[in-house]
């Protein structure tokens, strides 16, 4: 018998969900716990868009090595997102450039959008969770 | 309208729990339905029954409990975030071999799926955090 | 109907006011709550930015958070509308969705 927290997949409407990641990894838990939301949410087969902006772009930076800080490196998990049918990944151009990064620095393929395109994309959503 | 609320921070540390409570009350007064209040990140700390704030100040956990009782609200604490932070109901404490539990009345523990459902089923999801 | 953006941190502590303004399309609304209300007062270095935003966006400020912080509604920038928690709820239902810039 399923535990009370093992939710069954919900039958019902498909809504456009956007998860907005704005914070750097490790300094706070938001990056990790927002990823956990995205992974669980995959079971609900909604129309999911993932956005990395502001310091959130650092979440998907390559070559993270957390051994010396004694914290689990969860960046490989972003590569598993495709397997969860989370394929719409966007990065904000201004956030990337102001941090001296390019898409070559990232662990997953992303689509780069500028702030105005991102604003329009946000308006298209039905539910926005900003972490 | 059907509203869902997400509370991301613990009581007192940030104003978000207070704002969430005031918002929830106002929404109910206006005749809206609160589909669910979901507690994530440090928000799970809203559910501890061991808080003893000063007598002359508000007791945030008790405010949630009272609201839940009066309006039959569904207050859900995320199990993954709760396990990390040591907020356990009786079942979970037994499962984990702990010698006590600390979940306040009116709250229940469940999975992140309940947050997604809250987003799907409600007309609006409002987030309070840091 | 475009979305409602909420900003809850002071513009002097965090850049979320800027971020919200940069991503608010014409017709979207901004609601300043909690420490975010410090952006609502005239005479600060962000006042011009807020006034400029009024061209494209309605900006609201949560009254209880204003008075809690010892400020008067008279100090609020002309053109910003003060609402209470009931007004907050009304804004949430009036606009299509809410994005909280935390």
Coordinates of C-alpha atoms in Angstrom, one line a residue:
Chain A
X1 CA 0.0 0.0 0.0
X2 CA 1.4 3.4 -0.9
X3 CA 2.6 5.6 1.9
X4 CA 0.4 8.8 2.3
X5 CA 3.1 10.9 0.7
X6 CA 3.5 8.7 -2.4
X7 CA 1.0 10.6 -4.5
X8 CA -0.5 8.9 -7.4
X9 CA -0.3 10.6 -10.7
X10 CA -3.1 13.1 -11.0
X11 CA -5.6 12.9 -13.9
X12 CA -6.8 16.2 -14.9
X13 CA -5.9 19.5 -16.7
X14 CA -2.5 20.1 -18.2
X15 CA -1.3 23.5 -17.1
X16 CA 1.7 25.5 -18.2
X17 CA 4.1 25.5 -15.2
X18 CA 7.2 27.6 -15.1
X19 CA 9.9 27.1 -12.5
X20 CA 12.2 30.1 -12.2
X21 CA 15.6 29.5 -10.7
X22 CA 17.3 32.7 -9.5
X23 CA 19.7 31.6 -6.8
X24 CA 23.2 30.2 -6.8
X25 CA 23.7 26.6 -5.6
X26 CA 25.1 25.6 -2.2
X27 CA 24.9 29.1 -0.5
X28 CA 21.3 28.3 0.2
X29 CA 19.1 25.3 -0.2
X30 CA 16.7 26.8 -2.7
X31 CA 18.5 25.4 -5.8
X32 CA 18.5 21.9 -4.5
X33 CA 14.9 21.9 -3.2
X34 CA 13.6 23.5 -6.3
X35 CA 15.1 20.8 -8.4
X36 CA 13.4 18.3 -6.2
X37 CA 10.1 20.0 -7.0
X38 CA 10.8 19.8 -10.7
X39 CA 11.6 16.0 -10.5
X40 CA 8.5 15.2 -8.5
X41 CA 6.4 17.4 -10.7
X42 CA 7.5 15.4 -13.8
X43 CA 5.1 12.6 -12.7
X44 CA 2.2 15.0 -13.2
X45 CA 2.8 15.4 -16.9
X46 CA 2.2 19.2 -17.0
X47 CA 3.6 21.5 -19.6
X48 CA 6.9 22.5 -17.8
X49 CA 9.3 25.2 -18.6
X50 CA 12.5 25.7 -16.5
X51 CA 14.2 29.1 -16.4
X52 CA 17.6 30.0 -15.0
X53 CA 18.2 33.7 -14.5
X54 CA 20.1 35.9 -12.1
X55 CA 22.4 33.7 -10.0
X56 CA 20.3 30.7 -11.0
X57 CA 22.5 30.4 -14.0
X58 CA 25.3 29.2 -11.7
X59 CA 23.2 26.1 -10.8
X60 CA 24.0 24.6 -14.2
X61 CA 27.6 25.6 -14.4
X62 CA 30.0 22.8 -15.4
X63 CA 32.7 21.3 -13.2
X64 CA 31.2 21.7 -9.8
X65 CA 33.3 19.9 -7.2
X66 CA 31.9 20.1 -3.7
X67 CA 34.2 17.7 -2.0
X68 CA 36.0 20.3 0.1
X69 CA 32.8 21.9 1.3
X70 CA 31.3 18.6 2.3
X71 CA 28.1 19.1 0.5
X72 CA 26.5 16.8 -2.1
X73 CA 27.1 17.9 -5.7
X74 CA 23.7 17.8 -7.3
X75 CA 24.6 19.4 -10.6
X76 CA 24.6 16.0 -12.5
X77 CA 20.9 15.8 -11.8
X78 CA 20.2 18.5 -14.3
X79 CA 21.4 16.2 -17.0
X80 CA 18.6 13.7 -16.0
X81 CA 15.9 16.2 -16.6
X82 CA 15.5 15.2 -20.2
X83 CA 14.7 11.7 -19.1
X84 CA 11.9 13.2 -17.0
X85 CA 10.5 15.0 -20.1
X86 CA 11.6 18.4 -18.8
X87 CA 13.1 19.6 -22.0
X88 CA 12.2 23.3 -22.2
X89 CA 15.2 24.9 -20.4
X90 CA 15.8 28.6 -20.8
X91 CA 18.6 30.8 -19.7
X92 CA 18.4 34.6 -19.6
X93 CA 21.0 36.2 -21.8
X94 CA 21.7 39.2 -19.6
X95 CA 22.2 37.0 -16.5
X96 CA 24.7 34.8 -18.4
X97 CA 26.7 37.6 -19.9
X98 CA 26.8 39.8 -16.8
X99 CA 28.4 36.8 -15.1
X100 CA 31.0 36.2 -17.8
X101 CA 29.4 32.9 -18.8
X102 CA 28.5 31.4 -22.1
X103 CA 26.4 28.3 -22.9
X104 CA 29.7 26.4 -23.2
X105 CA 30.0 26.7 -19.5
X106 CA 26.8 24.9 -18.8
X107 CA 26.1 21.2 -18.1
X108 CA 22.9 21.0 -20.1
X109 CA 21.8 22.4 -23.5
X110 CA 19.6 25.5 -23.0
X111 CA 17.9 28.1 -25.1
X112 CA 19.1 31.6 -24.5
X113 CA 16.5 34.3 -24.3
X114 CA 16.8 38.0 -23.5
X115 CA 14.8 39.7 -20.7
X116 CA 12.0 40.9 -23.0
X117 CA 11.6 37.4 -24.5
X118 CA 11.6 36.0 -21.0
X119 CA 9.0 38.4 -19.9
X120 CA 6.7 37.3 -22.7
X121 CA 7.4 33.7 -22.0
X122 CA 6.5 34.3 -18.3
X123 CA 3.2 35.9 -19.4
X124 CA 2.3 32.7 -21.4
X125 CA 2.4 30.5 -18.2
X126 CA -0.4 29.6 -15.9
X127 CA 1.5 28.8 -12.8
X128 CA 4.9 30.3 -11.9
X129 CA 7.0 29.0 -9.0
X130 CA 10.0 31.3 -8.5
X131 CA 12.7 29.9 -6.2
Chain B
X1 CA -11.8 31.7 -6.6
X2 CA -9.8 28.8 -5.4
X3 CA -6.4 29.9 -4.0
X4 CA -3.4 27.9 -3.0
X5 CA -0.7 29.3 -0.8
X6 CA 3.0 28.3 -0.6
X7 CA 4.9 29.3 2.5
X8 CA 8.7 29.0 2.1
X9 CA 10.1 30.3 5.3
X10 CA 9.8 29.5 9.0
X11 CA 7.9 31.6 11.5
X12 CA 9.5 34.7 13.0
X13 CA 12.7 34.6 10.9
X14 CA 11.0 36.2 8.0
X15 CA 7.7 38.0 7.7
X16 CA 6.4 35.6 5.1
X17 CA 4.5 33.4 7.5
X18 CA 2.7 36.4 9.0
X19 CA 1.9 37.8 5.5
X20 CA 0.6 34.4 4.4
X21 CA -1.7 34.3 7.5
X22 CA -3.0 37.8 6.9
X23 CA -3.5 37.1 3.2
X24 CA -5.3 33.8 3.9
X25 CA -7.6 35.5 6.4
X26 CA -8.4 38.2 4.0
X27 CA -9.1 35.7 1.2
X28 CA -11.5 33.8 3.4
X29 CA -13.2 36.9 4.5
X30 CA -13.8 37.7 0.8
X31 CA -15.4 34.4 0.3
X32 CA -12.6 32.7 -1.6
X33 CA -11.7 29.1 -1.1
X34 CA -8.2 28.1 0.1
X35 CA -7.5 24.9 -1.7
X36 CA -4.3 24.2 0.3
X37 CA -1.5 25.9 2.2
X38 CA 1.8 24.1 1.5
X39 CA 4.9 24.5 3.6
X40 CA 8.3 24.0 1.9
X41 CA 11.9 24.8 2.6
X42 CA 12.1 26.3 6.2
X43 CA 8.4 26.8 5.9
X44 CA 8.0 23.4 7.5
X45 CA 9.0 25.0 10.8
X46 CA 5.6 26.6 10.9
X47 CA 4.4 23.2 12.0
X48 CA 6.3 22.6 15.2
X49 CA 4.2 22.3 18.3
X50 CA 7.1 23.1 20.6
X51 CA 7.4 26.8 19.9
X52 CA 7.0 28.9 23.0
X53 CA 7.2 32.5 21.8
X54 CA 7.0 35.4 24.3
X55 CA 3.5 35.7 25.9
X56 CA 3.1 39.2 24.6
X57 CA 3.7 38.2 21.0
X58 CA 1.8 36.2 18.4
X59 CA 2.1 32.4 18.3
X60 CA 2.3 31.8 14.6
X61 CA 1.9 28.0 14.7
X62 CA -1.2 28.4 16.9
X63 CA -2.6 30.9 14.4
X64 CA -2.3 28.4 11.6
X65 CA -3.9 25.7 13.8
X66 CA -6.8 28.0 14.7
X67 CA -7.3 29.0 11.1
X68 CA -7.2 25.4 9.9
X69 CA -9.8 24.4 12.6
X70 CA -12.1 27.3 11.9
X71 CA -12.1 27.1 8.1
X72 CA -11.2 23.4 7.6
X73 CA -8.0 24.3 5.8
X74 CA -5.6 21.8 4.4
X75 CA -2.2 22.6 5.8
X76 CA 0.4 20.4 4.2
X77 CA 4.0 20.1 5.3
X78 CA 6.5 18.7 2.7
X79 CA 7.9 15.4 4.0
X80 CA 11.3 15.8 2.3
X81 CA 11.9 19.3 3.7
X82 CA 10.5 18.2 7.1
X83 CA 12.8 15.2 7.3
X84 CA 15.8 17.4 6.7
X85 CA 14.7 19.9 9.4
X86 CA 13.3 17.5 12.0
X87 CA 9.6 18.2 11.8
X88 CA 8.0 14.8 12.3
X89 CA 4.4 13.6 12.9
X90 CA 3.7 10.6 15.0
X91 CA 3.9 8.1 12.1
X92 CA 7.0 9.5 10.6
X93 CA 8.8 9.6 14.0
X94 CA 8.0 5.9 14.5
X95 CA 9.1 5.1 11.0
X96 CA 12.4 6.9 11.6
X97 CA 13.0 5.5 15.1
X98 CA 12.7 8.8 16.8
X99 CA 11.6 9.0 20.5
X100 CA 9.1 11.8 19.9
X101 CA 7.2 13.8 17.4
X102 CA 6.6 17.5 17.1
X103 CA 3.9 18.2 14.6
X104 CA 1.3 20.7 15.6
X105 CA -2.5 20.1 15.3
X106 CA -4.0 21.0 12.0
X107 CA -1.0 20.2 9.9
X108 CA -0.4 17.0 8.0
X109 CA 2.8 15.6 6.3
X110 CA 2.8 14.7 2.6
X111 CA 4.8 14.8 -0.6
X112 CA 5.8 17.5 -3.0
X113 CA 3.0 16.2 -5.3
X114 CA 0.6 18.0 -3.1
X115 CA 2.2 21.3 -4.0
X116 CA 1.9 20.5 -7.7
X117 CA -1.7 19.4 -7.3
X118 CA -2.2 22.7 -5.4
X119 CA -0.9 24.5 -8.5
X120 CA -3.0 22.5 -10.9
X121 CA -6.3 22.6 -9.0
X122 CA -6.3 26.2 -7.8
X123 CA -7.0 29.3 -9.8
X124 CA -4.0 31.1 -8.3
X125 CA -0.9 30.0 -6.4
X126 CA 0.6 32.7 -4.2
X127 CA 4.0 32.3 -2.8
X128 CA 5.4 33.8 0.4
X129 CA 9.1 33.6 1.1
X130 CA 12.4 35.3 1.4
Chain C
X1 CA -4.7 40.1 -18.3
X2 CA -1.0 40.3 -17.5
X3 CA 0.4 39.1 -14.2
X4 CA 0.9 40.6 -10.8
X5 CA 4.5 40.8 -9.6
X6 CA 5.1 41.0 -5.9
X7 CA 8.4 42.4 -4.4
X8 CA 9.0 41.8 -0.7
X9 CA 12.6 43.0 -0.2
X10 CA 14.0 46.5 0.2
X11 CA 15.5 47.8 -3.0
X12 CA 18.5 48.7 -0.9
X13 CA 19.0 45.1 0.2
X14 CA 18.2 43.1 -2.8
X15 CA 17.7 43.7 -6.6
X16 CA 14.3 42.1 -6.9
X17 CA 12.6 45.4 -7.6
X18 CA 14.8 45.9 -10.6
X19 CA 14.3 42.3 -11.7
X20 CA 10.5 42.7 -11.4
X21 CA 10.5 45.9 -13.3
X22 CA 12.7 44.5 -16.0
X23 CA 10.3 41.5 -16.5
X24 CA 7.0 43.3 -16.2
X25 CA 5.3 43.7 -19.5
X26 CA 3.2 46.7 -20.3
X27 CA -0.1 46.4 -18.3
X28 CA 1.4 44.1 -15.6
X29 CA 1.1 45.3 -12.0
X30 CA 3.6 45.4 -9.2
X31 CA 2.7 45.1 -5.6
X32 CA 5.2 46.1 -2.9
X33 CA 4.9 44.2 0.4
X34 CA 6.9 43.6 3.5
X35 CA 10.3 45.3 3.2
X36 CA 9.5 45.9 -0.4
X37 CA 7.4 48.9 0.6
X38 CA 10.6 51.0 1.1
X39 CA 10.6 51.4 -2.7
X40 CA 7.3 53.2 -2.5
X41 CA 8.5 56.4 -0.8
X42 CA 9.4 59.7 -2.5
X43 CA 12.9 61.1 -1.9
X44 CA 14.9 57.9 -2.2
X45 CA 17.4 57.1 -4.9
X46 CA 15.0 54.6 -6.4
X47 CA 12.0 57.0 -6.5
X48 CA 12.7 58.1 -10.1
X49 CA 12.9 54.5 -11.3
X50 CA 9.5 53.7 -9.7
X51 CA 7.9 56.9 -11.1
X52 CA 9.2 55.9 -14.6
X53 CA 7.7 52.5 -14.3
X54 CA 4.2 54.0 -13.7
X55 CA 4.1 54.8 -17.4
X56 CA 3.6 51.1 -18.2
X57 CA 2.6 49.5 -14.9
X58 CA 0.3 50.1 -12.0
X59 CA 2.2 49.9 -8.8
X60 CA 0.5 49.1 -5.5
X61 CA 1.9 49.1 -1.9
X62 CA 0.6 47.2 1.1
X63 CA -0.6 49.8 3.6
X64 CA -0.1 47.7 6.8
X65 CA 3.5 47.2 5.9
X66 CA 3.9 51.0 5.4
X67 CA 2.5 51.9 8.8
X68 CA 4.4 49.1 10.5
X69 CA 7.6 50.6 9.4
X70 CA 6.8 54.1 10.7
X71 CA 6.2 55.6 7.3
X72 CA 3.1 57.5 6.4
X73 CA 0.9 57.0 3.4
X74 CA 1.5 60.6 2.6
X75 CA 5.2 59.8 1.8
X76 CA 4.1 57.3 -0.8
X77 CA 5.0 58.3 -4.4
X78 CA 2.2 60.0 -6.2
X79 CA 0.4 57.5 -8.5
X80 CA 1.1 54.5 -6.3
X81 CA -2.1 53.0 -4.8
X82 CA -2.1 51.8 -1.2
X83 CA -4.1 48.6 -0.6
X84 CA -4.8 46.5 2.5
X85 CA -4.7 42.7 2.7
X86 CA -8.2 42.6 1.1
X87 CA -6.9 44.7 -1.7
X88 CA -3.9 42.3 -2.0
X89 CA -6.4 39.4 -2.4
X90 CA -8.4 41.4 -5.0
X91 CA -5.2 42.1 -7.0
X92 CA -4.4 38.4 -7.0
X93 CA -7.8 37.5 -8.4
X94 CA -7.9 40.4 -10.9
X95 CA -4.6 39.6 -12.6
X96 CA -4.1 36.3 -14.4
X97 CA -1.4 35.0 -12.1
X98 CA 1.1 36.1 -9.5
X99 CA 4.9 35.9 -9.6
X100 CA 6.7 36.5 -6.3
X101 CA 10.2 37.9 -6.7
X102 CA 11.8 36.7 -3.5

